[in-house]
CSV table of C-alpha atoms in Angstrom, one decimal:
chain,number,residue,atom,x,y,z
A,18,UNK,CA,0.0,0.0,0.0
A,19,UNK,CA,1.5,3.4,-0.7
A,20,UNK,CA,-0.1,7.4,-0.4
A,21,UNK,CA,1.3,10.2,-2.6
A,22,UNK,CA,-0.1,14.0,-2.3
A,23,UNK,CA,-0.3,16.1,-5.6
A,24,UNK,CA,-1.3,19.1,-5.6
A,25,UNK,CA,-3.0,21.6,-8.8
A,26,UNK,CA,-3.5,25.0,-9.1
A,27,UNK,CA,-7.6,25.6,-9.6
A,28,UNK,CA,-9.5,28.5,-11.4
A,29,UNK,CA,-13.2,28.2,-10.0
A,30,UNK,CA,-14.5,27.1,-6.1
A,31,UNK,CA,-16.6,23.5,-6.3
A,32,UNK,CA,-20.1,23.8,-5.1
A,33,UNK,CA,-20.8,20.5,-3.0
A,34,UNK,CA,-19.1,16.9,-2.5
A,35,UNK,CA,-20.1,14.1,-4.2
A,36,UNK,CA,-18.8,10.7,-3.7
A,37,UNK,CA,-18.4,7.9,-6.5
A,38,UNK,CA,-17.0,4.1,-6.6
A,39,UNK,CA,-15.9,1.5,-4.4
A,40,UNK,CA,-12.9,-0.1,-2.9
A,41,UNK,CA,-13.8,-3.9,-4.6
A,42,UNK,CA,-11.5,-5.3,-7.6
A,43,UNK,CA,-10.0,-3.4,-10.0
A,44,UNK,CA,-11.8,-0.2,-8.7
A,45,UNK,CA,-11.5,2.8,-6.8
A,46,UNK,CA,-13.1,5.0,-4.9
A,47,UNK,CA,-13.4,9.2,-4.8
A,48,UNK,CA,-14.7,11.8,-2.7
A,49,UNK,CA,-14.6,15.0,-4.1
A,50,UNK,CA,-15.2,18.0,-2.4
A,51,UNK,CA,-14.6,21.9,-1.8
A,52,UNK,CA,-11.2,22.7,-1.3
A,53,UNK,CA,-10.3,25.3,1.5
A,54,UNK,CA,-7.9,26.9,-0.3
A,55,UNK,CA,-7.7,28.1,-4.2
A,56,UNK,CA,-5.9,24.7,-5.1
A,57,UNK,CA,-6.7,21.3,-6.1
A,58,UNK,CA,-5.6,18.5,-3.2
A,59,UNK,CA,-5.5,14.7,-4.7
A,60,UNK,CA,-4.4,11.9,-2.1
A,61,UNK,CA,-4.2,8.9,-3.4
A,62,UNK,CA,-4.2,5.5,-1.4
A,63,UNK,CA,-3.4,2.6,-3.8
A,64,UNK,CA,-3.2,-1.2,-2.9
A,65,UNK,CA,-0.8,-1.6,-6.2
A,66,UNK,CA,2.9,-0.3,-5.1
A,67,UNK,CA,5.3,1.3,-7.4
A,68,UNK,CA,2.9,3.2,-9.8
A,69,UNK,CA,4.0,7.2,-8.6
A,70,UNK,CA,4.9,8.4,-12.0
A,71,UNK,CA,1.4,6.4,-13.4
A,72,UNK,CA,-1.1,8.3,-11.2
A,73,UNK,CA,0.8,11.7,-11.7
A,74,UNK,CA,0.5,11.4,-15.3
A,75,UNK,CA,-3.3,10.2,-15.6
A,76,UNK,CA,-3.8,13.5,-12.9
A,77,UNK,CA,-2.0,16.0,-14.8
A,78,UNK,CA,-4.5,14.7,-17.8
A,79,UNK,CA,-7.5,15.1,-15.3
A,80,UNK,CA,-6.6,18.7,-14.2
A,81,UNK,CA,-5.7,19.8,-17.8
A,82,UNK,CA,-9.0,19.8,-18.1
A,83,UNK,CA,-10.7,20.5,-14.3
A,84,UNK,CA,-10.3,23.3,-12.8
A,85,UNK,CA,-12.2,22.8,-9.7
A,86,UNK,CA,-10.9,23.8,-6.2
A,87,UNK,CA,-11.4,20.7,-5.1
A,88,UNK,CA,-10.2,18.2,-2.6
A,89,UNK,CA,-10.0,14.6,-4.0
A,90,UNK,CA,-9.7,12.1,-1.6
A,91,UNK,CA,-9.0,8.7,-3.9
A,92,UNK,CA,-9.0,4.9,-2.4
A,93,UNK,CA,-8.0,2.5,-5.2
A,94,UNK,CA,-7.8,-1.4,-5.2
A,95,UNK,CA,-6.0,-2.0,-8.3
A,96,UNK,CA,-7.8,0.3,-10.9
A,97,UNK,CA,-6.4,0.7,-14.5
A,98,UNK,CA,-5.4,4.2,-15.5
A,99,UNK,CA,-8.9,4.2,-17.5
A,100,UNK,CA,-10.8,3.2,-15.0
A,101,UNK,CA,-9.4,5.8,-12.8
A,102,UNK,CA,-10.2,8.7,-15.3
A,103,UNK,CA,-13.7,7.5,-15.7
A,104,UNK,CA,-14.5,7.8,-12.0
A,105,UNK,CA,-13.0,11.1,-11.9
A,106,UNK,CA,-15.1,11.8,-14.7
A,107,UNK,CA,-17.6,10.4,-13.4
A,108,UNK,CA,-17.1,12.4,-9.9
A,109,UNK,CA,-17.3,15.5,-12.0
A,110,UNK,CA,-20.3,14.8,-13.9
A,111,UNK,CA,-22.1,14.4,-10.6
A,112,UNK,CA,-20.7,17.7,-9.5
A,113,UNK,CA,-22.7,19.1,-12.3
A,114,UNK,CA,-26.1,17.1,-11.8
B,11,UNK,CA,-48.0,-11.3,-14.5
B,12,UNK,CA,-46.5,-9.6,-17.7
B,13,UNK,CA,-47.3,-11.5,-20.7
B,14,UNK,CA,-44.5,-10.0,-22.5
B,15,UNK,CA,-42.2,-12.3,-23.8
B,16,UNK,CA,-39.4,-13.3,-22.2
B,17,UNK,CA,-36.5,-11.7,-23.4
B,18,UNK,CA,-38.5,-8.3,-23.0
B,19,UNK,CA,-39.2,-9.0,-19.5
B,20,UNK,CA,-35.8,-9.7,-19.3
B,21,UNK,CA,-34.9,-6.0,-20.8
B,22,UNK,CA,-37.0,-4.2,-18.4
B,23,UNK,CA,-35.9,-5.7,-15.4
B,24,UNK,CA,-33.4,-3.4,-13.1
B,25,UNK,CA,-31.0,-5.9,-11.4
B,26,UNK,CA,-30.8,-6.0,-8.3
B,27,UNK,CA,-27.8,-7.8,-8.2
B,28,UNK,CA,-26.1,-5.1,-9.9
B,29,UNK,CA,-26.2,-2.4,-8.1
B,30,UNK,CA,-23.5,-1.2,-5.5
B,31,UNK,CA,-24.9,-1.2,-1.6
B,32,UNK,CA,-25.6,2.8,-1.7
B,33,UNK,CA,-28.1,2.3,-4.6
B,34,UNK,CA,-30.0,-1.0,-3.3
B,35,UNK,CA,-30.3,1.1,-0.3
B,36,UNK,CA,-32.5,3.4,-2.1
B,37,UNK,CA,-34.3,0.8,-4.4
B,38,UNK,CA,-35.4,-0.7,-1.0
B,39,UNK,CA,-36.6,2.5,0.7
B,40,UNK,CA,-39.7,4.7,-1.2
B,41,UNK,CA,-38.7,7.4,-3.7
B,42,UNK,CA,-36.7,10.3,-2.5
B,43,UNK,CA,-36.8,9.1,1.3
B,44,UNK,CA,-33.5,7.7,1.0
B,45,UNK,CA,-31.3,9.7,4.0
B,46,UNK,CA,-27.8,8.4,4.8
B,47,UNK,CA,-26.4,8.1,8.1
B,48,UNK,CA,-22.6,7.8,8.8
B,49,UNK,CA,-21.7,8.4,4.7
B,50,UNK,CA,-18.3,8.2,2.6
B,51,UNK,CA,-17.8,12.1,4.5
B,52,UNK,CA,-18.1,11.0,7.9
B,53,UNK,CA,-15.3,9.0,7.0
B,54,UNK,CA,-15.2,6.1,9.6
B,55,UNK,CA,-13.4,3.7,8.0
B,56,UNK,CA,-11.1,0.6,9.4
B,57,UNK,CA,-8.4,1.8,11.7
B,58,UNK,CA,-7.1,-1.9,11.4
B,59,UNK,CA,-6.5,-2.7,7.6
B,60,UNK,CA,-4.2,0.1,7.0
B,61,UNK,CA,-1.9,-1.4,9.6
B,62,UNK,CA,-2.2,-4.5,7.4
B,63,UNK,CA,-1.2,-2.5,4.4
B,64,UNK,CA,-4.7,-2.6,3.3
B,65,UNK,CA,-6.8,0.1,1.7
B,66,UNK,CA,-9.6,0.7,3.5
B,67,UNK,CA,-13.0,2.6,2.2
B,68,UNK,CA,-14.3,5.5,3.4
B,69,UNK,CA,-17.6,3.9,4.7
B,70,UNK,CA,-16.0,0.9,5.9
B,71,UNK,CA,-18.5,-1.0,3.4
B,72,UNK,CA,-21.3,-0.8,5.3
B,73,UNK,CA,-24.1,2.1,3.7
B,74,UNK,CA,-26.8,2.9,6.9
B,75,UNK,CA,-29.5,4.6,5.1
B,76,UNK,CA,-33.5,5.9,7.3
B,77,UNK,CA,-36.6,6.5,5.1
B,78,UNK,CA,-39.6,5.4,4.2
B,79,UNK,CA,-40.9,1.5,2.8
B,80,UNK,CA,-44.8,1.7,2.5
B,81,UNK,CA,-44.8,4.9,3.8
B,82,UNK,CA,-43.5,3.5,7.2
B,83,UNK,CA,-40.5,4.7,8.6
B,84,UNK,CA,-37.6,1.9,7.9
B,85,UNK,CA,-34.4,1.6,9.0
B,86,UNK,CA,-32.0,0.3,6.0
B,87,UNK,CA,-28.2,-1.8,6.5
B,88,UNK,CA,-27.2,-2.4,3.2
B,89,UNK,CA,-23.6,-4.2,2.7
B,90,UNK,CA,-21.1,-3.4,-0.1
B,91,UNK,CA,-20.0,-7.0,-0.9
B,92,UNK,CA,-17.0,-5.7,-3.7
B,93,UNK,CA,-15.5,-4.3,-0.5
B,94,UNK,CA,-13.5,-7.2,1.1
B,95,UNK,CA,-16.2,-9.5,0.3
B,96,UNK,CA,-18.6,-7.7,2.6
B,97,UNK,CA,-16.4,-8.6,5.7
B,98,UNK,CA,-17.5,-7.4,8.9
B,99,UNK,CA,-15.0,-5.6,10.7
B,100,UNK,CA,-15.2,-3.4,13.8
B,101,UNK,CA,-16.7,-0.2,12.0
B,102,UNK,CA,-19.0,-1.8,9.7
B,103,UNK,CA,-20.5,-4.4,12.5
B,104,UNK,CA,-20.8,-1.4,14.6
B,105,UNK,CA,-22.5,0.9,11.6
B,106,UNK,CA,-25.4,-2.4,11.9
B,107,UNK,CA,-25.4,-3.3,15.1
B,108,UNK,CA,-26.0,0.9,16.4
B,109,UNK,CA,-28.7,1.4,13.0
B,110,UNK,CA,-30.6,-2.3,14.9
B,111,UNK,CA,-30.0,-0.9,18.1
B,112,UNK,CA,-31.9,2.7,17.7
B,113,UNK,CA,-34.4,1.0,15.7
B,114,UNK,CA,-35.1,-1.5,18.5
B,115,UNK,CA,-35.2,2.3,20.9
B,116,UNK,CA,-37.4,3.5,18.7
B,117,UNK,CA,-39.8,0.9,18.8
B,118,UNK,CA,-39.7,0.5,22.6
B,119,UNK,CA,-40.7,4.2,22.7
B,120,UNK,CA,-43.5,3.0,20.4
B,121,UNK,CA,-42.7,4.6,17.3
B,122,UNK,CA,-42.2,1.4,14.7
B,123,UNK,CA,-39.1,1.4,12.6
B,124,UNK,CA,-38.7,-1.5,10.0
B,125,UNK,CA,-35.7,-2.7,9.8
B,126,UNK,CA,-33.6,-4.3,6.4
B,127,UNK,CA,-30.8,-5.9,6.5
B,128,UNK,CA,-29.2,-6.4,2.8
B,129,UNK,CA,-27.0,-9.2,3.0
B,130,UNK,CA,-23.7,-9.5,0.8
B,131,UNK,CA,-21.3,-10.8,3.1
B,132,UNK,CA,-18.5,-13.6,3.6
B,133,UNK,CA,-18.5,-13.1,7.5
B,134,UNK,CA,-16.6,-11.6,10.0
B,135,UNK,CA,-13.4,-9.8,8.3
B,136,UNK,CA,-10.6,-12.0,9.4
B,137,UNK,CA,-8.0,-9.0,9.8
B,138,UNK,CA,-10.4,-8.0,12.7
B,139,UNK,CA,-11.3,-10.8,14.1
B,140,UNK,CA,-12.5,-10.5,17.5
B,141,UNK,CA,-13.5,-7.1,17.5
B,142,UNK,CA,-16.0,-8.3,14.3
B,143,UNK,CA,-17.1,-11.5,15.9
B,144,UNK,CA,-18.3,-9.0,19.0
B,145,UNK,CA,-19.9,-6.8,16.4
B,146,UNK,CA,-21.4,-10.0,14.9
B,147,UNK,CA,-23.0,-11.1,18.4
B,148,UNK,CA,-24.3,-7.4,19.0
B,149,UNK,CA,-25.7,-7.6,15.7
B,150,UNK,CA,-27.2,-11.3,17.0
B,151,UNK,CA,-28.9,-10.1,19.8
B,152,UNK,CA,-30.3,-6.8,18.2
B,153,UNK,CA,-32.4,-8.8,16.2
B,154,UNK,CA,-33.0,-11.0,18.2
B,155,UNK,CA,-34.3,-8.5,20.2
B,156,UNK,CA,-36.5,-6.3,17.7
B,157,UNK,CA,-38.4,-9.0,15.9
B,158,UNK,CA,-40.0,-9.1,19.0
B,159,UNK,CA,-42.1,-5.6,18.2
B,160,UNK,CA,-41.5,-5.4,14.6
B,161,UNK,CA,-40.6,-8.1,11.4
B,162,UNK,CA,-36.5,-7.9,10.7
B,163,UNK,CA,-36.2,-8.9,6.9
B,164,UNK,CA,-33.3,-9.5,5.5
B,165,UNK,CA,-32.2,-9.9,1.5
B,166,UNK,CA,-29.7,-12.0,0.0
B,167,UNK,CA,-29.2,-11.2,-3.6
B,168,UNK,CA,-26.1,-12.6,-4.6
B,169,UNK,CA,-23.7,-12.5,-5.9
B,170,UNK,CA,-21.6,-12.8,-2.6
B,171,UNK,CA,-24.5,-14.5,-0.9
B,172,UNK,CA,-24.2,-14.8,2.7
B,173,UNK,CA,-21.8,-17.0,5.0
B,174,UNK,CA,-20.6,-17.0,8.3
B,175,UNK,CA,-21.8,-15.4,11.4
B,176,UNK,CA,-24.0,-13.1,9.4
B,177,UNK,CA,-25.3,-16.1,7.7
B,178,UNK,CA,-26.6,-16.8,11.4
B,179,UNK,CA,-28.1,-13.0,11.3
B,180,UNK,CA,-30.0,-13.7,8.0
B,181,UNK,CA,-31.7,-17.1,10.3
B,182,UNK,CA,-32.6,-15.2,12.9
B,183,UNK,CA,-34.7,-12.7,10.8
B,184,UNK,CA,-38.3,-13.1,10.8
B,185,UNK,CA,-38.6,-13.0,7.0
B,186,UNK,CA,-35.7,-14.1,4.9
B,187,UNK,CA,-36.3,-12.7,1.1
B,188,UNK,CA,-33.4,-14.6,-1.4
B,189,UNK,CA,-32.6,-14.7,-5.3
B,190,UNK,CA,-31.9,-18.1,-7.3
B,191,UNK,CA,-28.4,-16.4,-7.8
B,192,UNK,CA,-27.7,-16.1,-3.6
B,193,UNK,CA,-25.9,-18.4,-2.0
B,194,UNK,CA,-26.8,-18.8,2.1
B,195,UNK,CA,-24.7,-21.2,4.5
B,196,UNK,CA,-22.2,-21.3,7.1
B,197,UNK,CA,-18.7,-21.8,6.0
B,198,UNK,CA,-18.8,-21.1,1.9
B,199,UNK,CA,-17.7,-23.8,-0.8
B,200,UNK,CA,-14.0,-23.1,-1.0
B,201,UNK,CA,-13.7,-23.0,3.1
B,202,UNK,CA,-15.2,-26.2,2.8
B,203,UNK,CA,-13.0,-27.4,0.1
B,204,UNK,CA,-9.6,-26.1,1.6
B,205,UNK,CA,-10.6,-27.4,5.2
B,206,UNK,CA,-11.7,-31.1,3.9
B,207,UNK,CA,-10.5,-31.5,0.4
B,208,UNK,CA,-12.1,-31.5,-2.9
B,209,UNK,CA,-13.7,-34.9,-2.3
B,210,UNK,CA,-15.6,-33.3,0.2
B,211,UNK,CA,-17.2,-30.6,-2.2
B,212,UNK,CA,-15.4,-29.1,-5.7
B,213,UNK,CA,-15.8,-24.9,-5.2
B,214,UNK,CA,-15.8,-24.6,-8.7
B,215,UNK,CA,-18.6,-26.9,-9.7
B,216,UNK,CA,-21.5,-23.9,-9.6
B,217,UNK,CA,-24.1,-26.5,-10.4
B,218,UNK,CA,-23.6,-28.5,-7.0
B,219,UNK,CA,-22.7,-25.3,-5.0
B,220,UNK,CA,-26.0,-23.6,-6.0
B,221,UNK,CA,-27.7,-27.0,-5.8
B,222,UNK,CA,-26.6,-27.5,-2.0
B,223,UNK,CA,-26.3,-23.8,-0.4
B,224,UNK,CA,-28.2,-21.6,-3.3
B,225,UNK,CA,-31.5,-19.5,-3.2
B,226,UNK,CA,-33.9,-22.0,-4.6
B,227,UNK,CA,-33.2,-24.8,-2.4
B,228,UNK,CA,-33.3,-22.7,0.6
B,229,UNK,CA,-36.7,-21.7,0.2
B,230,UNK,CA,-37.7,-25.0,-1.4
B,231,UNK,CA,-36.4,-26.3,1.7
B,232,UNK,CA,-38.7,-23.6,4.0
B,233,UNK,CA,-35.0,-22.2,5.2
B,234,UNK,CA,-36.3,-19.0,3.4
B,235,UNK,CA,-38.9,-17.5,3.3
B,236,UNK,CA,-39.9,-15.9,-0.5
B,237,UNK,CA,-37.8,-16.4,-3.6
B,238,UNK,CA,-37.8,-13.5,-6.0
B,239,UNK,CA,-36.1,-12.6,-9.6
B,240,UNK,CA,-33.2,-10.5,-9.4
B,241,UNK,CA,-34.6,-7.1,-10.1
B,242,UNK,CA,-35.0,-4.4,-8.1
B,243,UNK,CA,-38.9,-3.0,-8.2
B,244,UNK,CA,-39.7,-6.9,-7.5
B,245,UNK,CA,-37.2,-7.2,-4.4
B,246,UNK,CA,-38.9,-3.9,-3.2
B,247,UNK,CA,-42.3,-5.0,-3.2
B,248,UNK,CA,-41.2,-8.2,-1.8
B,249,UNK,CA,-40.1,-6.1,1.4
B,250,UNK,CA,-42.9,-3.9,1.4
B,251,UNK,CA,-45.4,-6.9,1.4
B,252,UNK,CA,-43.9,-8.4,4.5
B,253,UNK,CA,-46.6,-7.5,7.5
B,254,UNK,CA,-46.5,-7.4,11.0
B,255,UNK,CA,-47.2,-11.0,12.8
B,256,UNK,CA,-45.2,-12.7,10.7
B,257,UNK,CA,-44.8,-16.8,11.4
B,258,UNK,CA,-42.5,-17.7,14.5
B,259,UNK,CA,-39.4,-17.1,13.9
B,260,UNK,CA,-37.1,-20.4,12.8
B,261,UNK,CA,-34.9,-20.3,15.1
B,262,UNK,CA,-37.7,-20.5,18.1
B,263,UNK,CA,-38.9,-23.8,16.0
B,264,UNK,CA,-36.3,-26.1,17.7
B,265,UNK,CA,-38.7,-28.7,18.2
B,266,UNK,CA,-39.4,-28.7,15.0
B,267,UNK,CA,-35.8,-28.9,13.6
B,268,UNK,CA,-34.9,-31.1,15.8
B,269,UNK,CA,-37.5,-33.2,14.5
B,270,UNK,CA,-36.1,-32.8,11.0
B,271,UNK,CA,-32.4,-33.6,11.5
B,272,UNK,CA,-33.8,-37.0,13.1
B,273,UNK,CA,-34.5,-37.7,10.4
B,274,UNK,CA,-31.1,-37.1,8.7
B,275,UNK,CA,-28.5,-39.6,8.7
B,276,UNK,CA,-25.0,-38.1,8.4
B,277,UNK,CA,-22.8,-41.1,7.2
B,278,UNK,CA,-25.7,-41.1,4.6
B,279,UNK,CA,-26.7,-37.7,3.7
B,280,UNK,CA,-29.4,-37.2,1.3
B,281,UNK,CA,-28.8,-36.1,-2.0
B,282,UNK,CA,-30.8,-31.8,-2.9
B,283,UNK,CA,-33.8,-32.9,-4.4
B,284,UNK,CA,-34.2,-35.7,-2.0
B,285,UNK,CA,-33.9,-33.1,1.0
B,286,UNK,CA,-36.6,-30.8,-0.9
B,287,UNK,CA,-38.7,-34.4,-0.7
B,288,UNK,CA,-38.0,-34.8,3.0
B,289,UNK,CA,-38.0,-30.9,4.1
B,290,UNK,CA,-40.4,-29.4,1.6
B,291,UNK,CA,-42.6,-26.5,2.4
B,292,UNK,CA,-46.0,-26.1,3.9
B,293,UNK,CA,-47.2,-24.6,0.3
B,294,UNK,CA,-45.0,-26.4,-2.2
B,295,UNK,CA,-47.1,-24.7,-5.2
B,296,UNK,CA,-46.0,-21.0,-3.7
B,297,UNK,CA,-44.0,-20.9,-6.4
């Protein structure tokens, strides 16, 4: 098990927290909500050792195109990169609904 | 009944099975009543598996949900069973075992909360041991307890099905609602396998597994008590059609099962169908 702390400058506040996924198989889970300051916060637990330089490059995708002030809590049991950016995506369409 | 044909019925069914705990949480409860208690935010999670390097969830896998079922005010424990096989640790034995407990308040100070346990669990979480075997036996007596003033129903769905000590929770319900795809016993198939061999019982042969510890032989058997498709509006009604004075509860029928094992002999155990033969229900035509 490892945690790693990224951090991303933001452009607009986030309204309310939502909460997507699950910690089962190949999945993850995120809860997303308002940051207290004007950045982006991602922690990231992960089951899976050794994948730093993975998860910062599927997150520097994600925030090239959110620009939430948001603070991402993620638990992960082994997701795929896709899988990751589709509950992010997923945690972001909620935030609109 | 639909006369639609049957791959159509097939297409408009909603699984049940499907769904994560949150959202059979609120196909259970009536529309927009769904309220959570102790969510993902409140983040009481498993102080134990991180010190055993593993990652924990943020609602320990257990989603407590109040609302309405029938317009009565229900109490809802639904497990997460893609989270460590539904295990019941510390925090998610508590989450049940306080939700059964204020229930059980509630109805002693005569306002009636229904209580729904949904089922998708492999136990006690062995990393916690103890501390969710205690949770297990609070959870026990709780029931134990309520279905005294009000019917405890519990769901199995699959596809986790339901072993353990919390198989012994879903017995002492008063109504026990399954799916042909649950599975309901005390130690599951490949516990049995790696404890006694494979010439004991193969875990991988589904038809025998289902055939010995699966949904339709438990309530052919009268071990539950309604068998229903797997989809989520049926599951729902079945719940909300389940009215007080309910039949005593099986587990207060000891004379009864007593009865039933005599007639049992274990160096010569009878085969499924046989057992339907010698244990079948009062109305074999229910369905």
């Amino acid at each position: 098990m490892e945690v790693f702390n990224f951090t991303y400058r933001a452009r607009q506040p986030v309204a309310r927290r939502v909460h997507v996924g699950v910690v089962g198989s190949g999945d993850l889970e995120v809860l997303l909500e308002p940051s207290v300051d004007q950045h982006a916060h991602v922690a990231v637990t992960t089951s899976v050792d050794g994948f730093e330089a993975v998860w910062k490059i599927v997150l520097d995708r994600f925030f090239s195109r959110f620009a939430g002030a948001a603070t991402i809590e993620i638990n992960d049991f082994g997701a795929t990169p896709g899988v990751v950016m589709l509950r992010l995506e997923q945690a972001v369409e909620a935030l609109r609904t | 009944m639909s006369t639609a044909a049957p791959h159509e019925r097939l297409l408009t069914r909603h699984s049940f099975i499907e769904l994560p705990a949150r959202e059979r949480a609120r196909a259970i409860l009536d529309a927009d009543s769904f309220r959570e208690l102790l969510g993902p935010f409140d983040r009481l999670k498993s102080p134990w598996l991180p010190l055993q390097g593993i990652v924990a969830q943020s609602d320990d896998g257990v989603v407590i949900a109040r609302g309405r079922i029938g317009g009565r005010p229900a109490v809802v424990a639904a497990i997460e069973g893609a989270f460590q096989g539904g295990s019941i640790g510390e925090v998610s034995g508590a989450k049940v075992a306080g939700a059964l407990e204020l229930a059980l308040r509630d109805c002693e100070r005569g306002h009636p909360v229904l209580p729904v346990l949904l089922l998708e669990t492999g136990g006690v979480r062995l990393q916690e041991a103890n501390l969710g075997l205690a949770a297990i036996a609070e959870i026990h007596s709780a029931i134990v307890a309520l279905r005294r003033r009000v019917p405890v129903v519990a769901v199995v769905a699959g596809m986790v099905g339901c072993f353990g000590g919390m198989s012994l929770a879903a017995a002492l319900c008063s109504t026990l609602i399954v799916t042909r795809q649950a599975r309901l016993g005390m130690n599951g198939p490949e516990v049995i396998e790696q404890e006694a061999g494979i010439t004991e019982l193969d875990s991988t042969d589904h038809a025998l597994i289902w055939s010995l510890v699966g949904g339709e032989q438990r309530y052919a058997t009268g071990l539950a008590d309604a068998l229903v498709d797997d989809d989520a509006e049926a599951i729902a009604a079945q719940v909300r059609s389940v009215v007080e004075g309910v039949a005593a509860p099986r587990s207060e029928q000891v004379e009864c099962y007593l009865e039933r094992l005599a007639h049992i002999d274990p160096a010569n155990p009878p085969e499924p169908r046989a057992l339907r033969a010698l244990w079948a229900r009062e109305d074999p035509d229910g369905r």
